[in-house]
Short mmCIF file of C-alpha atoms and ligand atoms in Angstrom, two decimals:
data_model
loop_
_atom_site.label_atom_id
_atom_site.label_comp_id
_atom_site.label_asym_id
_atom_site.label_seq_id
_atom_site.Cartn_x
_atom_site.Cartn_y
_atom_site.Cartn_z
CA UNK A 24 -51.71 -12.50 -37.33
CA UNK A 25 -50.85 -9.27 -36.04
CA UNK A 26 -47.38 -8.05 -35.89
CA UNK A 27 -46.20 -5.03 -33.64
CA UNK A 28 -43.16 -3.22 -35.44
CA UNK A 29 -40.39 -1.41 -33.03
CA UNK A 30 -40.27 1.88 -35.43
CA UNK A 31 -42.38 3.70 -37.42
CA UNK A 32 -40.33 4.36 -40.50
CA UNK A 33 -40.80 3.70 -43.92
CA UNK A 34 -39.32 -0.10 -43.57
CA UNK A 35 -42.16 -0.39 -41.58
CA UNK A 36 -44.61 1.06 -43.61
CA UNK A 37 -43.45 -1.43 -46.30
CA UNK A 38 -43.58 -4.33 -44.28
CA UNK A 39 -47.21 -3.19 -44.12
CA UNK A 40 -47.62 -3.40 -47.76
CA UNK A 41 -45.72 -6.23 -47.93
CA UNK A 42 -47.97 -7.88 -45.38
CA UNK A 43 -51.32 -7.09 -46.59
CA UNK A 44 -52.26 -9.62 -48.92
CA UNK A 45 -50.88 -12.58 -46.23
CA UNK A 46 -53.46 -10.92 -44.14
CA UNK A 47 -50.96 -9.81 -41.80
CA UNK A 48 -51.83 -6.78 -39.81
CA UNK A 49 -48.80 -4.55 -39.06
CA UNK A 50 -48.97 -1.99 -36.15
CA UNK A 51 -45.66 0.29 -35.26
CA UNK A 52 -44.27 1.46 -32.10
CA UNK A 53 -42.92 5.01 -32.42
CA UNK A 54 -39.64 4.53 -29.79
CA UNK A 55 -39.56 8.48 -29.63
CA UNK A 56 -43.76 9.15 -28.56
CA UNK A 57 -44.34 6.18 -27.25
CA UNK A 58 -47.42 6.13 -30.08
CA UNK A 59 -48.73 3.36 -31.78
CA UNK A 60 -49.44 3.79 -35.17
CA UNK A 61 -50.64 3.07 -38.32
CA UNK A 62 -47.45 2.31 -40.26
CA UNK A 63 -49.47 3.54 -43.81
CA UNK A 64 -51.20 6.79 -42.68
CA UNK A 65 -49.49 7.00 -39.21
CA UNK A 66 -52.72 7.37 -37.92
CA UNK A 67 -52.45 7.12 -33.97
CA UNK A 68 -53.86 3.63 -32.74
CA UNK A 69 -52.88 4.32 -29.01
CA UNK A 70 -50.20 5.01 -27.10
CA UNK A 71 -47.92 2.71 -24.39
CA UNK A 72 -45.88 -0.55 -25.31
CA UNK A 73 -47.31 -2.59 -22.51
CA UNK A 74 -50.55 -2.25 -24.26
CA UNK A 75 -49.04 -3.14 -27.83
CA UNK A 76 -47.01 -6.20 -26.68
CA UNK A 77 -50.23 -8.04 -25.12
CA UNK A 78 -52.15 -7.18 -28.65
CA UNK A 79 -49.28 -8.63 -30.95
CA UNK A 80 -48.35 -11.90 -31.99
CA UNK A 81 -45.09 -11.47 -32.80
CA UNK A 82 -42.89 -8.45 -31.92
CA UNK A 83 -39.93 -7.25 -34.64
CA UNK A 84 -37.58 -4.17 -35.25
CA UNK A 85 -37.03 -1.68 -37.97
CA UNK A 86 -34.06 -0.65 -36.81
CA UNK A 87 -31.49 -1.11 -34.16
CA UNK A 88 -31.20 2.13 -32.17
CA UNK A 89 -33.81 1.14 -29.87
CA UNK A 90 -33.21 1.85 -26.17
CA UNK A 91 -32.64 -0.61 -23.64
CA UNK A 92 -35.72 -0.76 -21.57
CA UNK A 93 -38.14 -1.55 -24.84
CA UNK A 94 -35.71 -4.43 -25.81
CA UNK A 95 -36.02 -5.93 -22.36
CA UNK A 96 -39.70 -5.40 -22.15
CA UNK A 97 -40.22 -6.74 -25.60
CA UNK A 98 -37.96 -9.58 -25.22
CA UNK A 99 -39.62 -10.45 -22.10
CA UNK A 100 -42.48 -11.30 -23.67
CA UNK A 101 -41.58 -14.11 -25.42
CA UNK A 102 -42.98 -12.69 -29.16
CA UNK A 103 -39.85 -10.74 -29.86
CA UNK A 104 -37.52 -11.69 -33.32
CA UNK A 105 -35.13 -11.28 -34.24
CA UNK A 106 -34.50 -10.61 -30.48
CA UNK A 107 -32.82 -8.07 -28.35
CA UNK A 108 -29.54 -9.37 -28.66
CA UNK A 109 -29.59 -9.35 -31.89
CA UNK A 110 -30.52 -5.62 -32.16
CA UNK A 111 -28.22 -4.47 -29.83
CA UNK A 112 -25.29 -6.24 -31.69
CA UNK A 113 -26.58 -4.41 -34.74
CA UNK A 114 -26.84 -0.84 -32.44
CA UNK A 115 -23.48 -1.36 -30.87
CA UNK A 116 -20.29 -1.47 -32.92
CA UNK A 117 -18.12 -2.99 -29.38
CA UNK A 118 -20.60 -6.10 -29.50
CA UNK A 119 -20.89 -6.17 -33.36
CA UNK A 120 -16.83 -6.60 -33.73
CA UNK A 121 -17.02 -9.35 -30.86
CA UNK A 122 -19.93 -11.26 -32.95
CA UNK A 123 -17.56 -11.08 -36.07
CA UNK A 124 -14.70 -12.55 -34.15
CA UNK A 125 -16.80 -15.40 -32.80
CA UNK A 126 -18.30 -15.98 -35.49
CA UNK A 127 -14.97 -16.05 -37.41
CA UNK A 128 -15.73 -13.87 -40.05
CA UNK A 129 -13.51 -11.36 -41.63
CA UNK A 130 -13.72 -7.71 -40.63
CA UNK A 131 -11.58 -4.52 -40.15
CA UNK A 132 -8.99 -4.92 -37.43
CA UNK A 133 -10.28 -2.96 -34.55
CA UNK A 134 -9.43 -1.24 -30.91
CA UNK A 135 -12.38 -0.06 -28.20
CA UNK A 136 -11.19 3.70 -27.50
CA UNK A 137 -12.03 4.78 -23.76
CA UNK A 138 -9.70 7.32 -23.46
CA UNK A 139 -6.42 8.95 -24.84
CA UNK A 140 -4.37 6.35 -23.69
CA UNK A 141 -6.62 3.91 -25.73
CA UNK A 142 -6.25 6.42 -28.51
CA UNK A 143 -2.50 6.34 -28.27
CA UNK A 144 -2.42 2.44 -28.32
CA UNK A 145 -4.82 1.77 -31.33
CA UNK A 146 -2.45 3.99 -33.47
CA UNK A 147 0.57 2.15 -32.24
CA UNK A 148 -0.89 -1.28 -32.95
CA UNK A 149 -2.98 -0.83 -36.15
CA UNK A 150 -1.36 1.80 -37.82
CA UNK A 151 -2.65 4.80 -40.13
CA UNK A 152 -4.85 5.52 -41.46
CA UNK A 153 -7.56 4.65 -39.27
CA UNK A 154 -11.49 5.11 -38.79
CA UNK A 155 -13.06 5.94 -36.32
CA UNK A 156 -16.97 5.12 -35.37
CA UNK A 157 -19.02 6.05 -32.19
CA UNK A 158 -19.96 2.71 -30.95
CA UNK A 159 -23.80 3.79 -30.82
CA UNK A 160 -26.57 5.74 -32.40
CA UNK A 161 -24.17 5.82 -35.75
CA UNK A 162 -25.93 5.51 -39.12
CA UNK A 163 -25.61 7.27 -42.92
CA UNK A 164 -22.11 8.05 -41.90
CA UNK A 165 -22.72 10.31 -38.94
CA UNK A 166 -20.44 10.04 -35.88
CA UNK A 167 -16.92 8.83 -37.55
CA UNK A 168 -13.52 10.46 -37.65
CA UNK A 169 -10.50 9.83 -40.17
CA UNK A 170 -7.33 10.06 -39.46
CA UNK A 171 -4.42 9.42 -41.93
CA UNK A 172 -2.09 12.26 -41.14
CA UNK A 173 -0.21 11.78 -37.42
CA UNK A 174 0.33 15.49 -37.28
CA UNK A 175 -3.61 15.64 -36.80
CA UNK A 176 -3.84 13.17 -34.30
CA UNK A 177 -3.86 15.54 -31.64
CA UNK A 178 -6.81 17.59 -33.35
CA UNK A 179 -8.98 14.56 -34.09
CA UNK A 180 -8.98 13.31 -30.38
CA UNK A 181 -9.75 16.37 -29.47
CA UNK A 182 -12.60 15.90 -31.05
CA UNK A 183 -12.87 12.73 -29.89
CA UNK A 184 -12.99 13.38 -26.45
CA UNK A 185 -15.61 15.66 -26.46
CA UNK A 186 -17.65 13.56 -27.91
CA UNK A 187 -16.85 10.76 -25.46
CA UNK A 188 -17.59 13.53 -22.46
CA UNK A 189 -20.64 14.44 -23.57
CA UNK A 190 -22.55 11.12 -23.22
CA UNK A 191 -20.81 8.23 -20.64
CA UNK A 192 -22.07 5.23 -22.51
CA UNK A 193 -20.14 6.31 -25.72
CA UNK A 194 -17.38 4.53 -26.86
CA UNK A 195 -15.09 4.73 -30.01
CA UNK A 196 -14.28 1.49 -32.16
CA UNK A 197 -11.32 2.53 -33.93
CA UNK A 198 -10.76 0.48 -37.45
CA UNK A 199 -7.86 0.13 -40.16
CA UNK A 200 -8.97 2.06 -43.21
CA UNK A 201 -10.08 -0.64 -45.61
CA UNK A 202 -9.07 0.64 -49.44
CA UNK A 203 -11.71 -1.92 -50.87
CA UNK A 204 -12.90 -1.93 -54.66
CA UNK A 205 -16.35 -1.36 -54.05
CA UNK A 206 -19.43 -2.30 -51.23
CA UNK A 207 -21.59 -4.89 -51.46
CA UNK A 208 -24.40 -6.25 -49.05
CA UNK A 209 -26.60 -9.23 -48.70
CA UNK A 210 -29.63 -8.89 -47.57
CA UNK A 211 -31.26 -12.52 -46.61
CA UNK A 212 -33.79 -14.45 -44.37
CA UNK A 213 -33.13 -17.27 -41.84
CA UNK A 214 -35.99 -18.55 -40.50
CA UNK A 215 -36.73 -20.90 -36.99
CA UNK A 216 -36.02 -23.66 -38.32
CA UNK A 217 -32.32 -22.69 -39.19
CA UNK A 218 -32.89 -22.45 -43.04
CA UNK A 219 -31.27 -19.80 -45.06
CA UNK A 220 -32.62 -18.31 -48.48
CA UNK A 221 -30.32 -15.29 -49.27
CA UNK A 222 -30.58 -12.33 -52.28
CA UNK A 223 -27.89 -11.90 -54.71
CA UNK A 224 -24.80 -9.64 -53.40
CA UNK A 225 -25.56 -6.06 -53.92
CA UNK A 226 -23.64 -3.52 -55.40
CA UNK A 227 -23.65 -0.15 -52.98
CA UNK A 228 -22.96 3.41 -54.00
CA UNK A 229 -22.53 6.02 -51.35
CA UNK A 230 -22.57 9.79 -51.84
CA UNK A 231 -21.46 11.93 -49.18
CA UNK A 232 -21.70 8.54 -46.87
CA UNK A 233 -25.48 8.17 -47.69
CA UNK A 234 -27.13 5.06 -49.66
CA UNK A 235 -27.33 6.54 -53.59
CA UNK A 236 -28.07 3.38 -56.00
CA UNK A 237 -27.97 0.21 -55.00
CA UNK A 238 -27.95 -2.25 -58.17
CA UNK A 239 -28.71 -6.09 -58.43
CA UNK A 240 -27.81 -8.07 -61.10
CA UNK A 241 -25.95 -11.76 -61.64
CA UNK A 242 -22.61 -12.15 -59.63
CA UNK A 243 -19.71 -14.32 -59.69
CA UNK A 244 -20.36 -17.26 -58.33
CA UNK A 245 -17.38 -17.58 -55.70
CA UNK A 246 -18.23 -14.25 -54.51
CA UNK A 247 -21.77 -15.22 -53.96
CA UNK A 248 -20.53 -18.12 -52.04
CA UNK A 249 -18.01 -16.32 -49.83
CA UNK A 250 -20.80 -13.92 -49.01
CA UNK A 251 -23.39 -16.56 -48.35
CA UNK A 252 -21.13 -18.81 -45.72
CA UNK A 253 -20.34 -15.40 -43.81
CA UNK A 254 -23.66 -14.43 -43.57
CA UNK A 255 -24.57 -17.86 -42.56
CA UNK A 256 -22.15 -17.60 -39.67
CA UNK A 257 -23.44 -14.50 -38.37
CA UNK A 258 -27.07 -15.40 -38.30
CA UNK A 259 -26.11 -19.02 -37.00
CA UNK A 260 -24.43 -17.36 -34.61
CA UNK A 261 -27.35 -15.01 -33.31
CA UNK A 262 -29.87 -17.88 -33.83
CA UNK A 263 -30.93 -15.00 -35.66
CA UNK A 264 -35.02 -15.57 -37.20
CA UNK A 265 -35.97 -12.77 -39.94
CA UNK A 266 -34.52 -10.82 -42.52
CA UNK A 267 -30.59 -9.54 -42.21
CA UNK A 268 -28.49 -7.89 -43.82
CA UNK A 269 -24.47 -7.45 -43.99
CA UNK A 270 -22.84 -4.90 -45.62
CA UNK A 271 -18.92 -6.29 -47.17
CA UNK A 272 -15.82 -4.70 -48.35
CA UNK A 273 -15.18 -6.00 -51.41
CA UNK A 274 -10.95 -6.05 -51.71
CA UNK A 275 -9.75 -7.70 -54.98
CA UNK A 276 -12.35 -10.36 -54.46
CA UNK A 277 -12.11 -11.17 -50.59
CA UNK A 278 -15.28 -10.03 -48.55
CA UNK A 279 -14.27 -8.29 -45.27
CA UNK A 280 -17.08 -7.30 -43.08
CA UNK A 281 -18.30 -3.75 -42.97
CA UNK A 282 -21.31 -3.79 -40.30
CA UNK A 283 -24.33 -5.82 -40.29
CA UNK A 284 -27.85 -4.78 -39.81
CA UNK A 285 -30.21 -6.74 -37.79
CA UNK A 286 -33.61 -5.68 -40.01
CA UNK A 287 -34.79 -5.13 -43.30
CA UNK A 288 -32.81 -2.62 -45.35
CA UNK A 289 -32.11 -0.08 -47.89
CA UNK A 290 -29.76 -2.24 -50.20
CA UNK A 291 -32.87 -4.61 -50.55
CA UNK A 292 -35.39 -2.05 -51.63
CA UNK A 293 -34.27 -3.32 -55.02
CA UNK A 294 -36.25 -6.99 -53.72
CA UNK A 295 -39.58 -5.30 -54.35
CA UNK A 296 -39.49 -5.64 -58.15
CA UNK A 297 -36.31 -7.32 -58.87
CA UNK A 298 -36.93 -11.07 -57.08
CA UNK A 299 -39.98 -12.87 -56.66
CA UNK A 300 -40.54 -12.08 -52.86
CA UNK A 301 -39.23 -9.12 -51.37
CA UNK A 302 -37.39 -8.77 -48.32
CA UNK A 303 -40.01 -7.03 -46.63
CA UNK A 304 -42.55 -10.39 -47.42
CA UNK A 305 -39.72 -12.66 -46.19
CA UNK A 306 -38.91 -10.70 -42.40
CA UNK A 307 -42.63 -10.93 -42.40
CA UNK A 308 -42.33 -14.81 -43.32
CA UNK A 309 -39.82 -15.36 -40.73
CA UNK A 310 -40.91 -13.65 -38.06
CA UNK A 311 -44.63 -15.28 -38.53
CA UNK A 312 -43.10 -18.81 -38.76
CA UNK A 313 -44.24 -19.19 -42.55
CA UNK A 314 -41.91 -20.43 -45.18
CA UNK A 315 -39.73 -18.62 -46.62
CA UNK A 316 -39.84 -17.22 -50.57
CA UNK A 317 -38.04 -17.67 -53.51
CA UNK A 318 -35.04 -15.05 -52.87
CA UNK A 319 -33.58 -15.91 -56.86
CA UNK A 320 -32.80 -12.58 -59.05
CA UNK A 321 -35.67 -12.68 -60.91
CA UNK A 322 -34.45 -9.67 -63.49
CA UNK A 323 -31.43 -7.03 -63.27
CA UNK A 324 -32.83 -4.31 -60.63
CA UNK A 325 -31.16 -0.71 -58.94
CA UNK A 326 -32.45 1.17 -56.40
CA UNK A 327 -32.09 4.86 -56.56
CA UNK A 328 -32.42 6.71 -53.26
CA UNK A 329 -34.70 10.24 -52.92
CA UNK A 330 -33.12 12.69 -50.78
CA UNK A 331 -34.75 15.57 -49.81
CA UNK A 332 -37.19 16.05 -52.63
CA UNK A 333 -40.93 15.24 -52.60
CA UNK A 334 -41.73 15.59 -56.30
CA UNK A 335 -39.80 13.61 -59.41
CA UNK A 336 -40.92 14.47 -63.15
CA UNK A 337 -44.14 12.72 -63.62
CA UNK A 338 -42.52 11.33 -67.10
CA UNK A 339 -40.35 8.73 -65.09
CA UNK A 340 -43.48 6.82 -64.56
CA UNK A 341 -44.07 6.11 -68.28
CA UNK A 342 -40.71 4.27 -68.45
CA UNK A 343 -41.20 0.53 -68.76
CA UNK A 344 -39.52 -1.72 -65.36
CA UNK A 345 -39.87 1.55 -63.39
CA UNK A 346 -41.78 1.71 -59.88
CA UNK A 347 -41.52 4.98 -57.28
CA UNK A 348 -42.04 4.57 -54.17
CA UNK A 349 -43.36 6.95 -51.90
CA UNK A 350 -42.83 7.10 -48.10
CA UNK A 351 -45.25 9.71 -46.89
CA UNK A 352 -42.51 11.78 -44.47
CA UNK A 353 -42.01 15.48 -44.66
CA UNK A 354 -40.00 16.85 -46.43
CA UNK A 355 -36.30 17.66 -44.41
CA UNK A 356 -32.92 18.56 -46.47
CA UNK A 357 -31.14 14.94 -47.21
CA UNK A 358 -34.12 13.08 -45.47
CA UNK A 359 -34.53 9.71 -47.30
CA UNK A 360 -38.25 10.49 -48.86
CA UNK A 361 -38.88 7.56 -51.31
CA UNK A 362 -37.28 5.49 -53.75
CA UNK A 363 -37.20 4.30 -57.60
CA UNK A 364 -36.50 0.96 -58.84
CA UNK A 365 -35.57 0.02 -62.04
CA UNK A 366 -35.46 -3.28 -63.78
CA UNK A 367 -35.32 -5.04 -66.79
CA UNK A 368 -34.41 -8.19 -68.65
CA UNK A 369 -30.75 -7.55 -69.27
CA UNK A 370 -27.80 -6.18 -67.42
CA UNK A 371 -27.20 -4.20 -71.02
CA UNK A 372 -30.84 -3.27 -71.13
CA UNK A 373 -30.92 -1.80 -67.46
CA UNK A 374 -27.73 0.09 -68.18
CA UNK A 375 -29.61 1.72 -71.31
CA UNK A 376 -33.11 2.34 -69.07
CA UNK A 377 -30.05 3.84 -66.44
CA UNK A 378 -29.15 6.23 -68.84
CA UNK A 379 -32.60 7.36 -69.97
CA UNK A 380 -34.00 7.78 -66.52
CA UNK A 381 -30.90 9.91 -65.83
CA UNK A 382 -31.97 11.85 -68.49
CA UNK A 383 -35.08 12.85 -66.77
CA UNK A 384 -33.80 13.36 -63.53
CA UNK A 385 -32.83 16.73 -62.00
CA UNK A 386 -29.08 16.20 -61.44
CA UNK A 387 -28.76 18.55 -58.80
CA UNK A 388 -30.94 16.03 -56.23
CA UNK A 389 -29.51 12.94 -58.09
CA UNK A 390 -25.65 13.86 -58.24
CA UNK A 391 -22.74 11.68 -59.06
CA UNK A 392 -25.45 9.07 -61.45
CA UNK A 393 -23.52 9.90 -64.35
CA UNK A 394 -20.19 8.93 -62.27
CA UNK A 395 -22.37 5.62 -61.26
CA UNK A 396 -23.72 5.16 -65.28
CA UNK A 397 -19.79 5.14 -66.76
CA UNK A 398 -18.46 2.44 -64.31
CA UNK A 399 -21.39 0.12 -64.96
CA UNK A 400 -20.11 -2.70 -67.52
P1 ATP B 211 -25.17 3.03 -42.46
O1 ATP B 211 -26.05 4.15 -42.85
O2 ATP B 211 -24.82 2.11 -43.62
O3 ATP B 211 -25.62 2.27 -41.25
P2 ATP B 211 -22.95 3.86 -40.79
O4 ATP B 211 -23.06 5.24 -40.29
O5 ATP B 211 -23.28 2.75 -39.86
O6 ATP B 211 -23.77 3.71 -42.14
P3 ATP B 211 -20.57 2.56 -41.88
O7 ATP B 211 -21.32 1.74 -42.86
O8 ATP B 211 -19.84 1.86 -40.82
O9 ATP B 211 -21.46 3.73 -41.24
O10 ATP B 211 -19.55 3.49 -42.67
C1 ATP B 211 -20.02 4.41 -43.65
C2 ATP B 211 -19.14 4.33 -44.88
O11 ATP B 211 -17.80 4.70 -44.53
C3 ATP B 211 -19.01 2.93 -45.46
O12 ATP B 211 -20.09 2.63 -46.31
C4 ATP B 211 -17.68 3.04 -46.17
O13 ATP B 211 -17.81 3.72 -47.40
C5 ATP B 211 -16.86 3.91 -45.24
N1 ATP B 211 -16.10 3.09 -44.27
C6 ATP B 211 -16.55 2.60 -43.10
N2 ATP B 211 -15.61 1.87 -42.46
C7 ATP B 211 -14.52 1.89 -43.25
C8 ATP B 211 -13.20 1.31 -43.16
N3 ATP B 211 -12.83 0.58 -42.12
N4 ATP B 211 -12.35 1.54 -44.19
C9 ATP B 211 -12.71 2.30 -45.25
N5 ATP B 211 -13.92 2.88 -45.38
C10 ATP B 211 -14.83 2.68 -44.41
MG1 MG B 212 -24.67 1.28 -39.85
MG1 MG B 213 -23.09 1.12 -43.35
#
């Protein structure tokens, strides 16, 4: 079968490896060229979607910023999962909030800001402090405002409304400040025929509001539960088919909603050595109508994220449960180049592998691991 990818990222480079040995042949569709391409070597195949759509089988996404007119064409096709409206209520935070609500699953309470005198009212009815997030193109953090102090109110709509000025289909989704314990995502699969097969709950570390370390490992049961009905919900909700993934607040136990993410995604890079199928295999599963795999922790796992470098000491690879992954992009300041995974047969043991990889890691391009090492228990 051959599947056309909406992106030409790394997530789709590793659905290509994740694809190869189903025989699945992965193209990608660059959304900024308008190439086709090789997802390994992107090598150019051709250019123009028409062309692409009428070659695939089936049709997905790597990520949801994908403009308008490519949704419609794709989803016009009839080949197209998860679907366009599930993308777009993964690339718009105004439609995201209203799936929550329908879908009655917790999430930050939140206001649509138009204008000052939205501004004015989402203060007065949620309170400080509040954050603020463009209601399109946002990812790693970019696009969002704070605002705890009413004496800077003034400054930070400023701000605000230039932002909103400069582009008329901006909005602003204002939301209460959420002082959670930690993040957490779950990354899962639903496939046509309704059923669900869900990872465990990941454990999320951010530095300077990018994806650090994400780490696997057992989880309370309850929680695991909670997480599991919610995502449920959602991707009833959608009629969602393929891999998705929710990232939660985690607040003394109760799981509100952060954002979701209609794709394959960086907390469930960890699936690649960590569980018997990987996420990438199972959004290839879906989306190709075969059944879906064993989504079980197979052994305690983390992810650590490589930003901006294109080398690691060579002596990391001699370390046993250790795999690097490479994603073949130039090298840009705080670009995400590749990633390392770590496992091994114990939560205790994983901690100790933690430490020694640390060890051999330049801390300048792997800050705040130490920070991450002491909390682990
Ligand atoms: P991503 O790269 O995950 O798509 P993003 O740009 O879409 O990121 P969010 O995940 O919405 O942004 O927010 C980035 C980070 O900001 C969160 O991981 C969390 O640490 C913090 N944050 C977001 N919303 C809130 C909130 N309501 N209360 C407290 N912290 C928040
Ligand atoms: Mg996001
Ligand atoms: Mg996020």
């Amino acid at each position: 079968m051959k599947v056309l990818v909406l992106g030409a990222g790394q997530l789709a480079r590793m659905m290509a490896l994740a694809g190869a040995p189903l025989n699945l042949r992965i193209s990608a569709y660059d959304v900024n060229t308008d190439a086709i391409v090789h997802p390994l070597t992107q090598h150019q195949l051709g250019t123009g979607l028409a062309g692409a759509i009428a070659d695939a089988d089936v049709i997905t996404a790597e990520f949801e910023h994908i403009p308008l007119p490519v949704l419609e064409q794709c989803q016009q096709s009839g080949k197209f999962l998860p679907g366009s409206k599930a993308i777009q209520a993964g690339g718009d935070r105004r439609l995201e909030k209203a799936l929550l609500e329908r879908c009655n699953v917790a999430s930050a309470s939140y206001r649509v800001i138009n204008n000052e005198a939205d501004f004015k009212q989402a203060i007065a009815s949620l309170g400080l402090p509040l954050v603020f997030k463009s209601a399109l193109a946002g990812y790693d953090g970019k696009g969002q405002w704070r605002l705890k102090d009413p004496a800077q109110a003034q400054a930070v709509w400023q701000q605000m409304a230039d932002f909103l000025a400069a582009d008329s289909k901006q909005a602003i989704v204002a939301e209460q400040f959420i002082g959670f314990n930690r993040e957490l995502s779950l990354v899962g699969a639903r496939a046509a025929s309704g059923e669900v097969k869900v990872y465990p709950l990941t454990e999320n570390h951010h530095v300077n509001g990018v994806l650090s370390v994400s780490l696997a490992r057992p989880v309370s049961k309850p929680l695991q539960q909670q997480a599991e009905q919610m995502f449920t919900a959602i991707a009833n909700g959608l009629n969602y088919v393929g891999v998705l993934a929710i990232e939660f607040f985690d607040v003394s136990g109760n799981l509100l909603v952060n954002e979701i993410a209609p794709r394959v995604h960086n907390s469930g890079h960890w699936t690649q050595q960590g569980a018997d199928v990987c996420q990438f295999e199972n959004q290839l599963r879906a989306v190709t109508g075969l059944p879906l795999g064993n989504t079980e922790l197979l052994r305690p796992t983390l992810m650590i994220n490589i930003l901006g470098e294109d080398t690691v000491p060579e002596a990391i690879l001699s370390m046993p449960g250790l795999h690097l992954h490479w994603y073949g992009k130039d090298k840009r300041p705080g670009r995400k180049m590749g990633h390392i995974n770590l496992s091994a047969n114990s939560p205790a043991e994983l901690k100790a592998r933690f430490a020694k990889l640390i060890d051999l890691l330049p801390s300048a391009a792997f800050p705040e691991l130490e920070q991450m090492l002491s909390q682990l228990n």
